[in-house]
CSV table of C-alpha atoms in Angstrom, one decimal:
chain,number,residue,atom,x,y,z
Z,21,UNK,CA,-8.4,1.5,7.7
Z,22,UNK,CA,-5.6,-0.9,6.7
Z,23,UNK,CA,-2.2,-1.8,7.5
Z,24,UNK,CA,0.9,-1.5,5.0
Z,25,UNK,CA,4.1,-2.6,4.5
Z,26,UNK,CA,7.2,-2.1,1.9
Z,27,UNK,CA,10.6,-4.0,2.1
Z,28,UNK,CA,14.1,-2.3,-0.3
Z,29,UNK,CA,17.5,-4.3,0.3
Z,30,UNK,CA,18.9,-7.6,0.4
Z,31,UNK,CA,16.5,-10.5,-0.4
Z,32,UNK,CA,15.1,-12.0,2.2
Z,33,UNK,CA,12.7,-14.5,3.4
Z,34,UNK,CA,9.2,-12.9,3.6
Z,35,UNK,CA,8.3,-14.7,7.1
Z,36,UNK,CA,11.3,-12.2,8.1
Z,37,UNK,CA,8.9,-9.9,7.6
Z,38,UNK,CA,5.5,-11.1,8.0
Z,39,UNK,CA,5.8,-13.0,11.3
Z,40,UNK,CA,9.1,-12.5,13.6
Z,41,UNK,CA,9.3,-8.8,14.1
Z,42,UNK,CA,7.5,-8.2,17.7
Z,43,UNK,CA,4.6,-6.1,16.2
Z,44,UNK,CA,4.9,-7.8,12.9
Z,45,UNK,CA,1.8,-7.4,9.6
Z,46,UNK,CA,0.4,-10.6,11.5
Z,47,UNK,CA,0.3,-9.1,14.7
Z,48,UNK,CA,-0.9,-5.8,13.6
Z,49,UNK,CA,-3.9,-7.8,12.3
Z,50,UNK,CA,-5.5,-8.3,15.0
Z,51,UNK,CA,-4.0,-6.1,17.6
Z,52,UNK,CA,-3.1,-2.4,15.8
Z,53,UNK,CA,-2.1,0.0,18.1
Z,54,UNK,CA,-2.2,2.9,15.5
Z,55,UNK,CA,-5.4,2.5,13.7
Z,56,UNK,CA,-8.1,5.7,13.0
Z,57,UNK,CA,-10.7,3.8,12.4
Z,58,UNK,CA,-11.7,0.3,12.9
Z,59,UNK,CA,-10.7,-2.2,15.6
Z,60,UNK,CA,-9.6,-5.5,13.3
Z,61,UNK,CA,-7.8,-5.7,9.9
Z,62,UNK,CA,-9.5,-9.1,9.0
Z,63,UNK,CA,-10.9,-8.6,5.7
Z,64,UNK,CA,-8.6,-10.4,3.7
Z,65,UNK,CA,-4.8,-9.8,2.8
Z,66,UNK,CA,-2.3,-10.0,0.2
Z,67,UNK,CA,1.3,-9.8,-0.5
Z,68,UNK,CA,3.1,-8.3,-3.7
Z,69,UNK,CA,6.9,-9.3,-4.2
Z,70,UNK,CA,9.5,-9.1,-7.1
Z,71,UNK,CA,11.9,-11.9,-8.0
Z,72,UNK,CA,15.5,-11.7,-6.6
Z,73,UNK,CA,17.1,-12.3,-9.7
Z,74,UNK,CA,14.9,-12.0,-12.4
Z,75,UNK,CA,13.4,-8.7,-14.2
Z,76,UNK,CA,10.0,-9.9,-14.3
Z,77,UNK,CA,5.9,-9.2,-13.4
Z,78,UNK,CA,5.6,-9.1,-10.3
Z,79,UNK,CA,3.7,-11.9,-8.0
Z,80,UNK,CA,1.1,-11.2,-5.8
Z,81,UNK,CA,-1.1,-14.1,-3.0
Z,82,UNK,CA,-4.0,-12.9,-1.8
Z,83,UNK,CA,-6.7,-13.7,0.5
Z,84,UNK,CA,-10.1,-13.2,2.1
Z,85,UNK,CA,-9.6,-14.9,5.4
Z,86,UNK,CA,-8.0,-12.7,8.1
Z,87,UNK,CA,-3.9,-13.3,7.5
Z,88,UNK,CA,-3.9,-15.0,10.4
Z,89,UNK,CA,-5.9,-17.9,9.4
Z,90,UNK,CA,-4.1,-18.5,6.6
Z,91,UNK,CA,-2.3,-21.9,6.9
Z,92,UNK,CA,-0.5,-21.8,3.6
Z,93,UNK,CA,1.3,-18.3,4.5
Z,94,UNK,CA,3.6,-19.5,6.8
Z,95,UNK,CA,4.9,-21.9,4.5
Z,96,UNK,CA,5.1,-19.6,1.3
Z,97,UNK,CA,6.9,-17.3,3.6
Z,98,UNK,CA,9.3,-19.7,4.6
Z,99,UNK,CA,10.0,-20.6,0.7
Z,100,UNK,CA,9.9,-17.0,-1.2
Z,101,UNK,CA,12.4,-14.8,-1.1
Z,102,UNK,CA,13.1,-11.1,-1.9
Z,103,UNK,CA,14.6,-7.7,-2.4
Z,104,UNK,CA,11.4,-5.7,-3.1
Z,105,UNK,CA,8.0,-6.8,-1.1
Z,106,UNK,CA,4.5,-5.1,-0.1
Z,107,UNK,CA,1.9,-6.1,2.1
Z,108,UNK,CA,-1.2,-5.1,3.4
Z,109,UNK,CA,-4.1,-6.2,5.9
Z,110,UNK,CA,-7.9,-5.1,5.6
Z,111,UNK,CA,-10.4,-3.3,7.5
Z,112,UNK,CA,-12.8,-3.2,4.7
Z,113,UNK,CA,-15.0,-0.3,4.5
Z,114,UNK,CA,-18.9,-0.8,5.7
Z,115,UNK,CA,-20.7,-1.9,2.9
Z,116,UNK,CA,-17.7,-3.0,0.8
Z,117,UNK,CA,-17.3,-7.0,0.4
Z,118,UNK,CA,-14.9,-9.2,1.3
Z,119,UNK,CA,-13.8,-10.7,-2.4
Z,120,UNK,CA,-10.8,-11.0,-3.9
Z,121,UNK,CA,-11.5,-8.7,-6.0
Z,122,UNK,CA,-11.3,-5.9,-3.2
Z,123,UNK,CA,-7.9,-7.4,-1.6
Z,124,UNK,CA,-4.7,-5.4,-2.1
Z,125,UNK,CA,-2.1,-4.9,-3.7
Z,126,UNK,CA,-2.6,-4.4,-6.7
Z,127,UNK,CA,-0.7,-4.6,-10.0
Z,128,UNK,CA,-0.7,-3.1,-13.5
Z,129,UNK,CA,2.3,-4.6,-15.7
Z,130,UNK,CA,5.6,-4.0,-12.8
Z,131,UNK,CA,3.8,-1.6,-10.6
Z,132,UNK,CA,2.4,-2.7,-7.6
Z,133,UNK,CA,0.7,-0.9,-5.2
Z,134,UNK,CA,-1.6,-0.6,-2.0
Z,135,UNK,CA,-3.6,2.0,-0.6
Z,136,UNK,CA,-4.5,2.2,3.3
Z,137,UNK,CA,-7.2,5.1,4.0
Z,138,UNK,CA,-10.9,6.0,2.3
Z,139,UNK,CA,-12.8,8.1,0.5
Z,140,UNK,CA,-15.8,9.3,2.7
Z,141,UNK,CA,-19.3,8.1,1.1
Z,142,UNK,CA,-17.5,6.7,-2.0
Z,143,UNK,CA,-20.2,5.3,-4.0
Z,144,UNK,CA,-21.7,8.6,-3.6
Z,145,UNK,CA,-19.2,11.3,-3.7
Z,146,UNK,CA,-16.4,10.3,-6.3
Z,147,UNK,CA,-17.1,7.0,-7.5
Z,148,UNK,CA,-18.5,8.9,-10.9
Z,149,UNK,CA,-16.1,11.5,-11.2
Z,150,UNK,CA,-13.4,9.2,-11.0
Z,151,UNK,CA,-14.1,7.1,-13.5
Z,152,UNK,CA,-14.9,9.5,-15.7
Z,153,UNK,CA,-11.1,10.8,-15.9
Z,154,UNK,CA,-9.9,7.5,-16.4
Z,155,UNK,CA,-8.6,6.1,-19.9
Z,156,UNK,CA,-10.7,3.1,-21.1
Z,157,UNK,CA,-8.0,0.6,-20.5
Z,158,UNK,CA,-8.0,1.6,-17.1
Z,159,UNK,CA,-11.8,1.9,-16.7
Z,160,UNK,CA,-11.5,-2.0,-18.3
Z,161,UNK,CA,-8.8,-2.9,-15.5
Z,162,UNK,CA,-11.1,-2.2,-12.0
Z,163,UNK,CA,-12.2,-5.9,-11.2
Z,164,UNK,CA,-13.7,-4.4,-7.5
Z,165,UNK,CA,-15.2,-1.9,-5.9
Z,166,UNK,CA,-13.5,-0.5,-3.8
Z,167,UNK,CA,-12.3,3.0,-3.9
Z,168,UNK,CA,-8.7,2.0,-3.2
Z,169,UNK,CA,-8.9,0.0,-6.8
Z,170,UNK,CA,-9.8,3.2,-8.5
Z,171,UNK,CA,-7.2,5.5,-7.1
Z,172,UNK,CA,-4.7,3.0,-8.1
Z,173,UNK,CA,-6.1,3.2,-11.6
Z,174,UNK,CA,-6.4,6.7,-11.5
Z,175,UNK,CA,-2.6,7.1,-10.8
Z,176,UNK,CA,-1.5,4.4,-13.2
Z,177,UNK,CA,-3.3,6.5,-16.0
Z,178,UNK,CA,-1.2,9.7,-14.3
Z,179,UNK,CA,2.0,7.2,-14.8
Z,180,UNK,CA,1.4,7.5,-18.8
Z,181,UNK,CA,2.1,11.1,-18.5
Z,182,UNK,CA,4.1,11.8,-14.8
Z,183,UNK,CA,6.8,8.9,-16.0
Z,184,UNK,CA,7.8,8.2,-12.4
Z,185,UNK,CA,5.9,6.9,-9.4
Z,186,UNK,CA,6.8,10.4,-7.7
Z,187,UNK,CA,5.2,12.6,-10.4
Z,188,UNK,CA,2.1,9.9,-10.6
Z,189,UNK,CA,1.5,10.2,-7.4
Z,190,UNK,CA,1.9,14.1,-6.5
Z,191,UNK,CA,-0.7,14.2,-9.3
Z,192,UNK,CA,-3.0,11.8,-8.2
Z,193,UNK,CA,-3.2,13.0,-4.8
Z,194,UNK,CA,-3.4,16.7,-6.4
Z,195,UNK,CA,-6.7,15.0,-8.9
Z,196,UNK,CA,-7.8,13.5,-5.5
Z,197,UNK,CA,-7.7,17.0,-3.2
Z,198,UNK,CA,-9.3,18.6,-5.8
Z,199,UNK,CA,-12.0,16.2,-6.5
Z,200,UNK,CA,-12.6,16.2,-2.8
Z,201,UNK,CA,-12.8,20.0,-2.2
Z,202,UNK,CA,-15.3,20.3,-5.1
Z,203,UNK,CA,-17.7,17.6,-3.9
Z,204,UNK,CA,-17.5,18.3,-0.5
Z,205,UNK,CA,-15.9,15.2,1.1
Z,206,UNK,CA,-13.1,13.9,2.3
Z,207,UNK,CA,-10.2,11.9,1.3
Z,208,UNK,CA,-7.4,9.6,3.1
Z,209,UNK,CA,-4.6,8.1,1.2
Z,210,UNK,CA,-1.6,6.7,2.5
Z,211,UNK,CA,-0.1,5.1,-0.6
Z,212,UNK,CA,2.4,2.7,-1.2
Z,213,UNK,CA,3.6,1.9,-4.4
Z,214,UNK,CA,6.5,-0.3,-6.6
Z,215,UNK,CA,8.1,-1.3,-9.4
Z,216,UNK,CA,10.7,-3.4,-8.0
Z,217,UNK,CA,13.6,-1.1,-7.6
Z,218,UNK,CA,11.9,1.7,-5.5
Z,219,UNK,CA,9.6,2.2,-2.7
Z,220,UNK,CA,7.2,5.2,-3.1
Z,221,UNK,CA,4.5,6.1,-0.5
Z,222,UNK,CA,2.8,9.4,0.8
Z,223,UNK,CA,0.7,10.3,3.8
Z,224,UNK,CA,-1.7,12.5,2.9
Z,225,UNK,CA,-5.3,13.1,3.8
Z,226,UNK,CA,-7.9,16.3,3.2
Z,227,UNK,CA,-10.3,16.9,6.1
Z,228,UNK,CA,-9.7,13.2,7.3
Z,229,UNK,CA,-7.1,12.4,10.1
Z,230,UNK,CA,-4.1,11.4,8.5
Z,231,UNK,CA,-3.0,8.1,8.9
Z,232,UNK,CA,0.3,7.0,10.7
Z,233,UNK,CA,3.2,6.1,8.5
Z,234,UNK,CA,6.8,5.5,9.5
Z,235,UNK,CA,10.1,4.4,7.7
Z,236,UNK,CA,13.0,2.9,8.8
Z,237,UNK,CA,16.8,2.8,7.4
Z,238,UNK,CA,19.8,0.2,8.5
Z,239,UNK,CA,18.2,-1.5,11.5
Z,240,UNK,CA,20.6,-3.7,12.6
Z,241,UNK,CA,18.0,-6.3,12.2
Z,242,UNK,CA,17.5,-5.9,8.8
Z,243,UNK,CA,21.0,-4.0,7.3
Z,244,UNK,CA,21.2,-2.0,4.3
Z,245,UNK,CA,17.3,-2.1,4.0
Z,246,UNK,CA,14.1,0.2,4.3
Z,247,UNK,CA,11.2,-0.6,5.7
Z,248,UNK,CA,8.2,1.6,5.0
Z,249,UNK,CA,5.0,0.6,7.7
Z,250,UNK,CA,1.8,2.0,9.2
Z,251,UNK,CA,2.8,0.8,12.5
Z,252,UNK,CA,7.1,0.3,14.0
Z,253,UNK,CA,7.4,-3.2,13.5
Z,254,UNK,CA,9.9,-3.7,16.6
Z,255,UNK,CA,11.8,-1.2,18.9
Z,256,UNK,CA,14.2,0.9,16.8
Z,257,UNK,CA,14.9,4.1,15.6
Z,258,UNK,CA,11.6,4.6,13.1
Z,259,UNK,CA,11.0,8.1,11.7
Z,260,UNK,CA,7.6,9.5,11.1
Z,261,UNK,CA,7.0,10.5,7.8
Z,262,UNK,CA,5.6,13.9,7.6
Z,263,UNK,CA,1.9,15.0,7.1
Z,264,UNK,CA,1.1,15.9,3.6
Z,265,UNK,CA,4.0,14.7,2.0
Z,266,UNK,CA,5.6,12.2,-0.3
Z,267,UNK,CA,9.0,9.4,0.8
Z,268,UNK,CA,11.0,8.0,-2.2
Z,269,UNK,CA,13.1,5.3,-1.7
Z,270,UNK,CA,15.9,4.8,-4.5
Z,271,UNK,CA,17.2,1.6,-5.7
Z,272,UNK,CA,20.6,2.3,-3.6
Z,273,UNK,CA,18.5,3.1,-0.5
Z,274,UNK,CA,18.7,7.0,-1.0
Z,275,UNK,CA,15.4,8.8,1.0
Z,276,UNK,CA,13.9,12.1,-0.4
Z,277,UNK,CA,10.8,13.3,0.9
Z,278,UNK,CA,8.6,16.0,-0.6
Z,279,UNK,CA,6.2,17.8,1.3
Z,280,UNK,CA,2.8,18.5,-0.5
């Protein structure tokens, strides 16, 4: 399992949000308190974030040293700012390596996105049936292994034909159940996905237990904002997002959620 987080509002520093909330990305590194599986998320990280004032690609600093040994993050952090960030900490899967490759999140032209769950006995259960739905480009575009890299390129070839990260991913969780069901395994996906002007995340899962996910709206801490995290980063008034379902954040902060 991993840990996620999304950021929609006024730009900000990113240590804001990596390293002074009490249970903070950092924090949940090493110490999760919501976690299904695993004990540590300290297979690597990476950050995704959009530029305040510029329409362009996305940036994205990864890492395969635990986020806590990172001595350069608390610098960056300090420098970059933003409207529109995600995040994520790993708890690689046994038998999956710590490379680059494997970090999260990961990008296709403006999206960005990260994935925090599994797919049980991937190599050996949908790792073929996968990739044989996807398009060549995206076939051409999975630099890892890991089965988070081809659900994200499994949904960016549903964006072709969906048009917005909503329809993608109800369709991609839909491809996944259903891949699932007829191989006989299991799937957890807790997405979270952007393309600078929305959040987009679902918590969904087949047979698995379903991993935690929580979003929060006008903290006083962090006004006219959402925050979208596995774990409440701080004492407030955080909202569980539903089993089986999918949250859209607008670019004026508007929350919809769609059960699956």
């Amino acid at each position: 399992m991993c840990r996620l987080l999304g950021y929609l509002g006024p730009p900000i520093q990113l240590d804001y949000l990596l390293y002074k909330p009490e249970h903070s990305l950092i924090a949940q590194s090493y110490q999760p308190r919501e976690m299904t599986a695993g004990l540590l998320n300290a297979d690597g990280f990476g950050i995704g974030w959009y530029h305040p004032q510029r329409d362009t690609d996305p940036f994205t600093y990864k890492n395969t040293l635990p986020i806590w040994s990172d001595i350069n993050l608390p610098q960056l952090s300090r420098y970059i700012e933003s409207g529109c960030a995600i995040a994520n900490v790993r708890s690689a899967t046994p038998g999956q390596a710590v490379d680059l490759s494997n970090c999260q999140p990961f990008r296709h032209g403006k999206i960005l996105g990260t994935h925090n769950g599994f797919i049980q006995n991937f190599r050996f259960s949908l790792y073929r049936p996968i990739r044989e739905r996807l398009s060549e480009t995206a076939y051409q575009r999975i630099e890892g292994t890991t089965d988070s890299e081809h659900i994200f390129a499994l949904l960016t070839d549903e964006l072709t034909a969906a048009g917005t990260l909503e329809n993608a991913l109800r369709e991609t969780l839909k491809v996944l159940g259903e891949l699932a069901k007829y191989h006989q395994t299991c799937v957890s996906a807790n997405l979270l996905l952007s393309d600078g002007h929305k959040l987009v995340a679902s918590r969904f899962a087949t047979r698995a237990a379903v991993p935690s996910l929580y979003w929060l709206r006008d903290d006083p801490t962090f006004p006219n904002a959402v925050i979208i995290a596995s774990e409440p980063l701080f004492a407030g008034s955080w909202n569980r997002c539903p089993e089986q379902s999918i949250i859209s954040v607008g670019e004026n902060l508007d929350i919809q959620i769609y059960q699956l």
